C-alpha cells in the first residue's frame, strides 16, 4: 500500500514539475507576411541565432492574415506596419511595439499598367488595394499627391496575393503593393507610379506584442532582438551569402533582391535606441503622432491612441 502511495505521489510530483517547466519555457510565435524587411527573422533562424524550440516563425499569406492571427491569439508577436498597429490600437489598449524592423524608402509602391504614365491617368480608373491601414494610407497619399478625390476612382479591396486577378480581369489599372511583388510586376512590364520614397509617405515596419507576453516571455523577446543585431551585422559582413540564403524564400533573382533591400533602411541597435528615445526629433513616438494625425484626417483612424503606452524600448537594454 505504501509503495503504491509512493508511486502516485512521485507521479503527481513529476507531472507538476513538468507543467511548471512548460509554463517557464513557452513558445514565442511570431507571425509575418512575405516582405524583405522581415527576412532578417528568417535569416536569423537559418543561421541558428535563436532557439527554435522557444521561438517559432509563422508566415502568413498577407498582412490581413497576420492581423487576423494576432487578434485571435494564434501568434504572440506580429510583424506589422506602424499605421496598422495604430489602427489595431483603436480597439486594443495593451499593445506594445518593441522593435523597429525597417523603414520603407521606396519598397512600398503603386504599380500601374504601362499605358498609365502619370498620376492623373488614374482618374476614373480602378485601383486594387489590400484592406489594411497601410493600404488605405498609401492610397490616401497617392490620391492627395495626384489631387484626385476618392470618388473619382474605383477601389477594389483584395489581399496582395489576389491583386493580379483584378488587373487580369480588366477591373483595375494599378495596385498598391510592395516588395517582392513590386519587382515581379516590374518584370512583367508594370510601371512604378508612386512609392514610399515620396517625402509625404512614412511607412515603418515594427514588431508588436501584448503586455502579458512582455511579462511572461521577456527572455524570448530579448532573444529575438539580440538575433536581429547579429543578423544585421552578418548581412553587413557577408552580404552575398545573406542574399543567396534569402533569395529562395522571396522567389526573386540576386539582382532583384539587392534592389529590394536598397528600398529599405534597416535600423541597428543604436538607430533603434534613437527611434525609441522620446527626446529625439526623429523618434518613433513623434512619427506615430504625426502619422496618427494624417490617418485621422483621412478617416482611417477615429482618434490618436496613447502613443507613450504603445511603445516600449526597454527590452533593448
mmCIF file of C-alpha atoms in Angstrom:
data_model
loop_
_atom_site.group_PDB
_atom_site.id
_atom_site.type_symbol
_atom_site.label_atom_id
_atom_site.label_comp_id
_atom_site.label_asym_id
_atom_site.label_seq_id
_atom_site.Cartn_x
_atom_site.Cartn_y
_atom_site.Cartn_z
ATOM 1 C CA UNK A 1 0.000 0.000 0.000
ATOM 2 C CA UNK A 2 2.872 2.326 0.956
ATOM 3 C CA UNK A 3 4.674 1.535 -2.306
ATOM 4 C CA UNK A 4 1.510 2.270 -4.284
ATOM 5 C CA UNK A 5 1.080 5.597 -2.434
ATOM 6 C CA UNK A 6 4.731 6.442 -3.080
ATOM 7 C CA UNK A 7 4.227 5.681 -6.799
ATOM 8 C CA UNK A 8 1.217 8.009 -7.090
ATOM 9 C CA UNK A 9 2.937 10.740 -5.074
ATOM 10 C CA UNK A 10 6.037 10.566 -7.280
ATOM 11 C CA UNK A 11 3.941 10.554 -10.462
ATOM 12 C CA UNK A 12 1.937 13.596 -9.386
ATOM 13 C CA UNK A 13 5.137 15.428 -8.365
ATOM 14 C CA UNK A 14 6.719 14.747 -11.759
ATOM 15 C CA UNK A 15 3.559 15.956 -13.514
ATOM 16 C CA UNK A 16 3.596 19.200 -11.514
ATOM 17 C CA UNK A 17 7.305 19.739 -12.238
ATOM 18 C CA UNK A 18 6.685 19.048 -15.917
ATOM 19 C CA UNK A 19 3.770 21.504 -16.013
ATOM 20 C CA UNK A 20 5.836 24.183 -14.275
ATOM 21 C CA UNK A 21 8.709 23.654 -16.672
ATOM 22 C CA UNK A 22 6.321 24.045 -19.595
ATOM 23 C CA UNK A 23 4.991 27.309 -18.183
ATOM 24 C CA UNK A 24 8.512 28.628 -17.692
ATOM 25 C CA UNK A 25 9.541 27.813 -21.266
ATOM 26 C CA UNK A 26 6.681 28.903 -23.536
ATOM 27 C CA UNK A 27 6.988 29.162 -27.314
ATOM 28 C CA UNK A 28 7.008 32.667 -28.732
ATOM 29 C CA UNK A 29 5.036 32.585 -32.001
ATOM 30 C CA UNK A 30 5.915 35.355 -34.451
ATOM 31 C CA UNK A 31 3.689 35.990 -37.479
ATOM 32 C CA UNK A 32 4.829 37.744 -40.659
ATOM 33 C CA UNK A 33 3.775 38.134 -44.259
ATOM 34 C CA UNK A 34 6.320 38.000 -47.090
ATOM 35 C CA UNK A 35 8.314 41.242 -47.099
ATOM 36 C CA UNK A 36 12.091 41.833 -47.416
ATOM 37 C CA UNK A 37 12.191 43.797 -44.161
ATOM 38 C CA UNK A 38 11.018 40.732 -42.222
ATOM 39 C CA UNK A 39 13.571 38.418 -43.837
ATOM 40 C CA UNK A 40 16.124 39.142 -41.126
ATOM 41 C CA UNK A 41 13.970 36.994 -38.827
ATOM 42 C CA UNK A 42 14.164 34.031 -41.209
ATOM 43 C CA UNK A 43 17.856 34.611 -41.849
ATOM 44 C CA UNK A 44 18.444 34.568 -38.083
ATOM 45 C CA UNK A 45 16.620 31.234 -37.924
ATOM 46 C CA UNK A 46 18.689 29.907 -40.829
ATOM 47 C CA UNK A 47 21.896 30.989 -39.086
ATOM 48 C CA UNK A 48 20.814 29.413 -35.792
ATOM 49 C CA UNK A 49 20.834 32.719 -33.935
ATOM 50 C CA UNK A 50 17.869 31.833 -31.720
ATOM 51 C CA UNK A 51 16.487 28.667 -30.146
ATOM 52 C CA UNK A 52 13.770 27.282 -32.422
ATOM 53 C CA UNK A 53 12.338 25.303 -29.510
ATOM 54 C CA UNK A 54 11.352 28.614 -27.900
ATOM 55 C CA UNK A 55 10.825 30.896 -30.904
ATOM 56 C CA UNK A 56 8.681 29.901 -33.884
ATOM 57 C CA UNK A 57 8.204 31.894 -37.099
ATOM 58 C CA UNK A 58 4.827 31.584 -38.822
ATOM 59 C CA UNK A 59 4.495 33.047 -42.324
ATOM 60 C CA UNK A 60 1.062 34.294 -43.324
ATOM 61 C CA UNK A 61 -0.169 34.853 -46.896
ATOM 62 C CA UNK A 62 -0.848 38.564 -46.293
ATOM 63 C CA UNK A 63 -0.812 41.332 -43.690
ATOM 64 C CA UNK A 64 -4.557 40.773 -43.368
ATOM 65 C CA UNK A 65 -3.897 37.197 -42.255
ATOM 66 C CA UNK A 66 -1.200 38.324 -39.811
ATOM 67 C CA UNK A 67 -3.644 40.771 -38.225
ATOM 68 C CA UNK A 68 -6.339 38.100 -38.022
ATOM 69 C CA UNK A 69 -3.980 35.595 -36.385
ATOM 70 C CA UNK A 70 -2.788 38.200 -33.873
ATOM 71 C CA UNK A 71 -6.320 39.261 -32.954
ATOM 72 C CA UNK A 72 -7.326 35.622 -32.437
ATOM 73 C CA UNK A 73 -4.302 34.880 -30.239
ATOM 74 C CA UNK A 74 -2.780 32.413 -32.703
ATOM 75 C CA UNK A 75 0.500 34.355 -32.638
ATOM 76 C CA UNK A 76 2.172 36.287 -29.819
ATOM 77 C CA UNK A 77 4.100 38.780 -31.943
ATOM 78 C CA UNK A 78 3.025 40.348 -35.225
ATOM 79 C CA UNK A 79 5.231 41.985 -37.838
ATOM 80 C CA UNK A 80 3.137 44.963 -38.980
ATOM 81 C CA UNK A 81 3.458 48.489 -40.278
ATOM 82 C CA UNK A 82 3.174 51.235 -37.685
ATOM 83 C CA UNK A 83 -0.069 52.504 -39.193
ATOM 84 C CA UNK A 84 -1.560 49.001 -38.923
ATOM 85 C CA UNK A 85 -0.577 48.970 -35.243
ATOM 86 C CA UNK A 86 -2.169 52.395 -34.723
ATOM 87 C CA UNK A 87 -5.343 51.074 -36.318
ATOM 88 C CA UNK A 88 -5.272 47.956 -34.135
ATOM 89 C CA UNK A 89 -4.769 50.148 -31.057
ATOM 90 C CA UNK A 90 -8.211 51.663 -31.646
ATOM 91 C CA UNK A 91 -9.718 48.548 -30.076
ATOM 92 C CA UNK A 92 -6.798 47.030 -28.113
ATOM 93 C CA UNK A 93 -5.052 49.040 -25.397
ATOM 94 C CA UNK A 94 -2.429 46.504 -24.289
ATOM 95 C CA UNK A 95 -0.283 46.571 -27.454
ATOM 96 C CA UNK A 96 3.467 47.048 -27.128
ATOM 97 C CA UNK A 97 5.798 47.929 -30.034
ATOM 98 C CA UNK A 98 9.288 46.777 -29.039
ATOM 99 C CA UNK A 99 11.421 46.782 -32.217
ATOM 100 C CA UNK A 100 11.646 48.687 -35.496
ATOM 101 C CA UNK A 101 12.427 46.202 -38.245
ATOM 102 C CA UNK A 102 12.742 48.566 -41.201
ATOM 103 C CA UNK A 103 11.802 51.904 -42.688
ATOM 104 C CA UNK A 104 10.423 51.736 -46.209
ATOM 105 C CA UNK A 105 12.321 54.023 -48.560
ATOM 106 C CA UNK A 106 10.812 53.021 -51.890
ATOM 107 C CA UNK A 107 9.804 49.380 -51.366
ATOM 108 C CA UNK A 108 6.086 50.121 -50.934
ATOM 109 C CA UNK A 109 4.718 51.023 -54.370
ATOM 110 C CA UNK A 110 1.786 51.726 -56.588
ATOM 111 C CA UNK A 111 2.392 49.701 -59.755
ATOM 112 C CA UNK A 112 0.410 50.506 -62.901
ATOM 113 C CA UNK A 113 -0.128 49.174 -66.395
ATOM 114 C CA UNK A 114 2.345 50.588 -68.972
ATOM 115 C CA UNK A 115 -0.244 52.905 -70.505
ATOM 116 C CA UNK A 116 -0.660 54.730 -67.175
ATOM 117 C CA UNK A 117 2.196 57.237 -67.422
ATOM 118 C CA UNK A 118 1.107 59.878 -64.897
ATOM 119 C CA UNK A 119 -0.831 60.019 -61.629
ATOM 120 C CA UNK A 120 -3.593 61.982 -63.334
ATOM 121 C CA UNK A 121 -4.232 58.983 -65.618
ATOM 122 C CA UNK A 122 -5.709 57.132 -62.632
ATOM 123 C CA UNK A 123 -8.805 59.336 -62.537
ATOM 124 C CA UNK A 124 -11.886 57.281 -63.348
ATOM 125 C CA UNK A 125 -9.919 54.007 -63.186
ATOM 126 C CA UNK A 126 -9.807 51.049 -60.796
ATOM 127 C CA UNK A 127 -7.086 50.523 -58.166
ATOM 128 C CA UNK A 128 -6.572 47.271 -56.240
ATOM 129 C CA UNK A 129 -5.547 47.666 -52.605
ATOM 130 C CA UNK A 130 -5.390 45.430 -49.553
ATOM 131 C CA UNK A 131 -7.917 46.308 -46.865
ATOM 132 C CA UNK A 132 -5.328 47.257 -44.243
ATOM 133 C CA UNK A 133 -4.278 50.560 -42.691
ATOM 134 C CA UNK A 134 -1.084 50.670 -44.750
ATOM 135 C CA UNK A 135 -3.036 50.031 -47.945
ATOM 136 C CA UNK A 136 -5.504 52.798 -47.093
ATOM 137 C CA UNK A 137 -2.656 55.096 -46.085
ATOM 138 C CA UNK A 138 -0.699 54.571 -49.328
ATOM 139 C CA UNK A 139 -3.876 55.097 -51.346
ATOM 140 C CA UNK A 140 -4.682 58.277 -49.419
ATOM 141 C CA UNK A 141 -1.192 59.708 -50.003
ATOM 142 C CA UNK A 142 -1.325 58.717 -53.670
ATOM 143 C CA UNK A 143 -4.656 60.492 -54.237
ATOM 144 C CA UNK A 144 -3.557 63.545 -52.260
ATOM 145 C CA UNK A 145 -0.409 63.825 -54.383
ATOM 146 C CA UNK A 146 -2.364 63.277 -57.597
ATOM 147 C CA UNK A 147 -5.106 65.681 -56.442
ATOM 148 C CA UNK A 148 -7.732 63.037 -57.192
ATOM 149 C CA UNK A 149 -10.815 62.661 -54.982
ATOM 150 C CA UNK A 150 -11.646 59.183 -53.612
ATOM 151 C CA UNK A 151 -14.976 59.160 -55.510
ATOM 152 C CA UNK A 152 -13.091 59.759 -58.772
ATOM 153 C CA UNK A 153 -11.591 56.254 -58.741
ATOM 154 C CA UNK A 154 -12.906 52.721 -58.241
ATOM 155 C CA UNK A 155 -11.352 50.931 -55.245
ATOM 156 C CA UNK A 156 -11.103 47.123 -55.339
ATOM 157 C CA UNK A 157 -10.309 45.666 -51.918
ATOM 158 C CA UNK A 158 -8.267 42.461 -52.050
ATOM 159 C CA UNK A 159 -5.261 40.794 -50.451
ATOM 160 C CA UNK A 160 -1.883 41.262 -52.144
ATOM 161 C CA UNK A 161 -1.732 37.665 -53.359
ATOM 162 C CA UNK A 162 -5.072 38.169 -55.195
ATOM 163 C CA UNK A 163 -4.448 41.611 -56.715
ATOM 164 C CA UNK A 164 -3.232 40.416 -60.112
ATOM 165 C CA UNK A 165 -6.590 38.774 -60.730
ATOM 166 C CA UNK A 166 -8.267 42.194 -60.655
ATOM 167 C CA UNK A 167 -5.755 43.510 -63.203
ATOM 168 C CA UNK A 168 -6.130 40.488 -65.462
ATOM 169 C CA UNK A 169 -9.930 40.716 -65.288
ATOM 170 C CA UNK A 170 -9.704 44.310 -66.524
ATOM 171 C CA UNK A 171 -11.166 45.811 -63.349
ATOM 172 C CA UNK A 172 -8.028 47.722 -62.359
ATOM 173 C CA UNK A 173 -5.146 49.572 -63.985
ATOM 174 C CA UNK A 174 -2.993 49.879 -60.843
ATOM 175 C CA UNK A 175 -2.413 48.226 -57.495
ATOM 176 C CA UNK A 176 -0.970 49.232 -54.135
ATOM 177 C CA UNK A 177 1.708 46.648 -53.386
ATOM 178 C CA UNK A 178 5.222 46.117 -52.033
ATOM 179 C CA UNK A 179 8.370 44.057 -52.499
ATOM 180 C CA UNK A 180 8.953 41.370 -53.656
ATOM 181 C CA UNK A 181 5.669 41.554 -55.621
ATOM 182 C CA UNK A 182 6.555 45.019 -56.970
ATOM 183 C CA UNK A 183 9.741 43.749 -58.619
ATOM 184 C CA UNK A 184 7.892 40.782 -60.122
ATOM 185 C CA UNK A 185 5.317 43.188 -61.563
ATOM 186 C CA UNK A 186 8.067 45.412 -62.959
ATOM 187 C CA UNK A 187 9.468 42.405 -64.804
ATOM 188 C CA UNK A 188 6.025 41.935 -66.376
ATOM 189 C CA UNK A 189 6.102 45.497 -67.685
ATOM 190 C CA UNK A 190 4.246 47.323 -64.923
ATOM 191 C CA UNK A 191 5.285 50.893 -64.130
ATOM 192 C CA UNK A 192 6.414 52.214 -60.732
ATOM 193 C CA UNK A 193 3.986 55.130 -60.464
ATOM 194 C CA UNK A 194 4.338 56.127 -56.803
ATOM 195 C CA UNK A 195 6.369 54.755 -53.893
ATOM 196 C CA UNK A 196 7.383 55.226 -50.253
ATOM 197 C CA UNK A 197 10.423 57.283 -51.210
ATOM 198 C CA UNK A 198 7.979 60.180 -51.513
ATOM 199 C CA UNK A 199 8.609 62.685 -48.664
ATOM 200 C CA UNK A 200 4.955 62.582 -47.525
ATOM 201 C CA UNK A 201 4.916 58.785 -47.108
ATOM 202 C CA UNK A 202 6.098 57.301 -43.802
ATOM 203 C CA UNK A 203 5.901 53.511 -43.578
ATOM 204 C CA UNK A 204 7.724 51.818 -40.712
ATOM 205 C CA UNK A 205 7.620 48.085 -40.018
ATOM 206 C CA UNK A 206 7.682 47.004 -36.385
ATOM 207 C CA UNK A 207 7.263 44.013 -34.123
ATOM 208 C CA UNK A 208 4.282 44.346 -31.797
ATOM 209 C CA UNK A 209 3.107 42.149 -28.944
ATOM 210 C CA UNK A 210 0.874 42.466 -25.869
ATOM 211 C CA UNK A 211 1.822 43.433 -22.339
ATOM 212 C CA UNK A 212 1.153 39.969 -20.902
ATOM 213 C CA UNK A 213 3.603 38.488 -23.436
ATOM 214 C CA UNK A 214 6.224 41.047 -22.374
ATOM 215 C CA UNK A 215 5.673 39.978 -18.753
ATOM 216 C CA UNK A 216 5.707 36.235 -19.448
ATOM 217 C CA UNK A 217 8.235 35.930 -22.274
ATOM 218 C CA UNK A 218 10.754 38.699 -21.751
ATOM 219 C CA UNK A 219 13.740 36.419 -22.364
ATOM 220 C CA UNK A 220 12.350 35.122 -25.657
ATOM 221 C CA UNK A 221 11.585 38.663 -26.817
ATOM 222 C CA UNK A 222 15.108 39.754 -25.894
ATOM 223 C CA UNK A 223 16.497 36.756 -27.799
ATOM 224 C CA UNK A 224 14.646 37.914 -30.925
ATOM 225 C CA UNK A 225 16.029 41.428 -30.526
ATOM 226 C CA UNK A 226 19.592 40.188 -29.976
ATOM 227 C CA UNK A 227 19.339 37.940 -33.039
ATOM 228 C CA UNK A 228 18.310 40.991 -35.090
ATOM 229 C CA UNK A 229 21.556 42.850 -34.275
ATOM 230 C CA UNK A 230 23.608 39.744 -35.069
ATOM 231 C CA UNK A 231 21.741 39.232 -38.351
ATOM 232 C CA UNK A 232 22.250 42.841 -39.447
ATOM 233 C CA UNK A 233 25.962 42.520 -38.668
ATOM 234 C CA UNK A 234 26.083 39.289 -40.685
ATOM 235 C CA UNK A 235 24.383 40.967 -43.641
ATOM 236 C CA UNK A 236 26.885 43.816 -43.451
ATOM 237 C CA UNK A 237 29.882 41.475 -43.409
ATOM 238 C CA UNK A 238 28.530 38.653 -45.612
ATOM 239 C CA UNK A 239 26.063 40.415 -47.909
ATOM 240 C CA UNK A 240 26.360 37.970 -50.814
ATOM 241 C CA UNK A 241 25.804 34.887 -48.670
ATOM 242 C CA UNK A 242 22.879 36.582 -46.913
ATOM 243 C CA UNK A 243 21.261 37.378 -50.262
ATOM 244 C CA UNK A 244 21.707 33.813 -51.502
ATOM 245 C CA UNK A 245 20.067 32.487 -48.331
ATOM 246 C CA UNK A 246 17.114 34.918 -48.627
ATOM 247 C CA UNK A 247 16.503 34.611 -52.386
ATOM 248 C CA UNK A 248 14.669 31.234 -52.378
ATOM 249 C CA UNK A 249 12.137 32.455 -49.806
ATOM 250 C CA UNK A 250 11.287 35.616 -51.742
ATOM 251 C CA UNK A 251 11.427 33.875 -55.111
ATOM 252 C CA UNK A 252 13.391 36.630 -56.858
ATOM 253 C CA UNK A 253 16.800 36.874 -58.535
ATOM 254 C CA UNK A 254 20.029 38.126 -56.991
ATOM 255 C CA UNK A 255 19.839 41.472 -58.810
ATOM 256 C CA UNK A 256 16.263 41.999 -57.730
ATOM 257 C CA UNK A 257 16.862 41.085 -54.099
ATOM 258 C CA UNK A 258 19.614 43.689 -53.969
ATOM 259 C CA UNK A 259 17.175 46.200 -55.454
ATOM 260 C CA UNK A 260 14.535 45.252 -52.866
ATOM 261 C CA UNK A 261 16.871 45.948 -49.965
ATOM 262 C CA UNK A 262 18.012 49.228 -51.498
ATOM 263 C CA UNK A 263 14.466 50.463 -50.873
ATOM 264 C CA UNK A 264 14.746 49.716 -47.152
ATOM 265 C CA UNK A 265 16.507 51.182 -44.139
ATOM 266 C CA UNK A 266 17.298 48.502 -41.535
ATOM 267 C CA UNK A 267 17.899 50.234 -38.164
ATOM 268 C CA UNK A 268 20.586 48.655 -35.980
ATOM 269 C CA UNK A 269 20.753 48.804 -32.159
ATOM 270 C CA UNK A 270 21.907 52.425 -31.989
ATOM 271 C CA UNK A 271 19.321 53.543 -34.550
ATOM 272 C CA UNK A 272 16.554 51.655 -32.716
ATOM 273 C CA UNK A 273 17.501 53.228 -29.398
ATOM 274 C CA UNK A 274 17.340 56.650 -31.008
ATOM 275 C CA UNK A 275 13.943 55.821 -32.514
ATOM 276 C CA UNK A 276 12.614 54.873 -29.067
ATOM 277 C CA UNK A 277 14.148 57.964 -27.438
ATOM 278 C CA UNK A 278 11.297 60.439 -26.935
ATOM 279 C CA UNK A 279 13.740 63.349 -26.745
ATOM 280 C CA UNK A 280 14.861 62.694 -30.327
ATOM 281 C CA UNK A 281 13.221 64.766 -33.057
ATOM 282 C CA UNK A 282 13.146 61.616 -35.209
ATOM 283 C CA UNK A 283 11.653 59.335 -32.536
ATOM 284 C CA UNK A 284 9.074 56.740 -33.467
ATOM 285 C CA UNK A 285 6.762 58.397 -30.938
ATOM 286 C CA UNK A 286 6.782 61.687 -32.837
ATOM 287 C CA UNK A 287 6.451 59.831 -36.152
ATOM 288 C CA UNK A 288 3.460 57.922 -34.736
ATOM 289 C CA UNK A 289 1.797 61.157 -33.589
ATOM 290 C CA UNK A 290 2.234 62.787 -36.999
ATOM 291 C CA UNK A 291 1.105 59.614 -38.749
ATOM 292 C CA UNK A 292 -1.963 59.396 -36.489
ATOM 293 C CA UNK A 293 -2.925 62.943 -37.428
ATOM 294 C CA UNK A 294 -2.802 62.038 -41.133
ATOM 295 C CA UNK A 295 -4.768 58.833 -40.540
ATOM 296 C CA UNK A 296 -7.448 60.644 -38.508
ATOM 297 C CA UNK A 297 -7.759 63.274 -41.228
ATOM 298 C CA UNK A 298 -8.089 60.501 -43.804
ATOM 299 C CA UNK A 299 -10.749 58.848 -41.581
ATOM 300 C CA UNK A 300 -8.637 55.701 -41.316
ATOM 301 C CA UNK A 301 -8.421 56.212 -37.537
ATOM 302 C CA UNK A 302 -11.133 57.545 -35.246
ATOM 303 C CA UNK A 303 -8.655 59.048 -32.793
ATOM 304 C CA UNK A 304 -4.984 59.092 -31.814
ATOM 305 C CA UNK A 305 -4.116 56.214 -29.454
ATOM 306 C CA UNK A 306 -1.942 56.518 -26.341
ATOM 307 C CA UNK A 307 1.464 56.589 -28.071
ATOM 308 C CA UNK A 308 3.541 56.587 -24.857
ATOM 309 C CA UNK A 309 1.828 53.423 -23.666
ATOM 310 C CA UNK A 310 2.145 51.787 -27.076
ATOM 311 C CA UNK A 311 5.945 51.979 -27.303
ATOM 312 C CA UNK A 312 8.367 50.044 -25.116
ATOM 313 C CA UNK A 313 12.092 50.117 -25.836
ATOM 314 C CA UNK A 314 13.322 48.709 -22.507
ATOM 315 C CA UNK A 315 13.799 45.207 -23.947
ATOM 316 C CA UNK A 316 16.837 46.505 -25.859
ATOM 317 C CA UNK A 317 18.636 47.404 -22.610
#
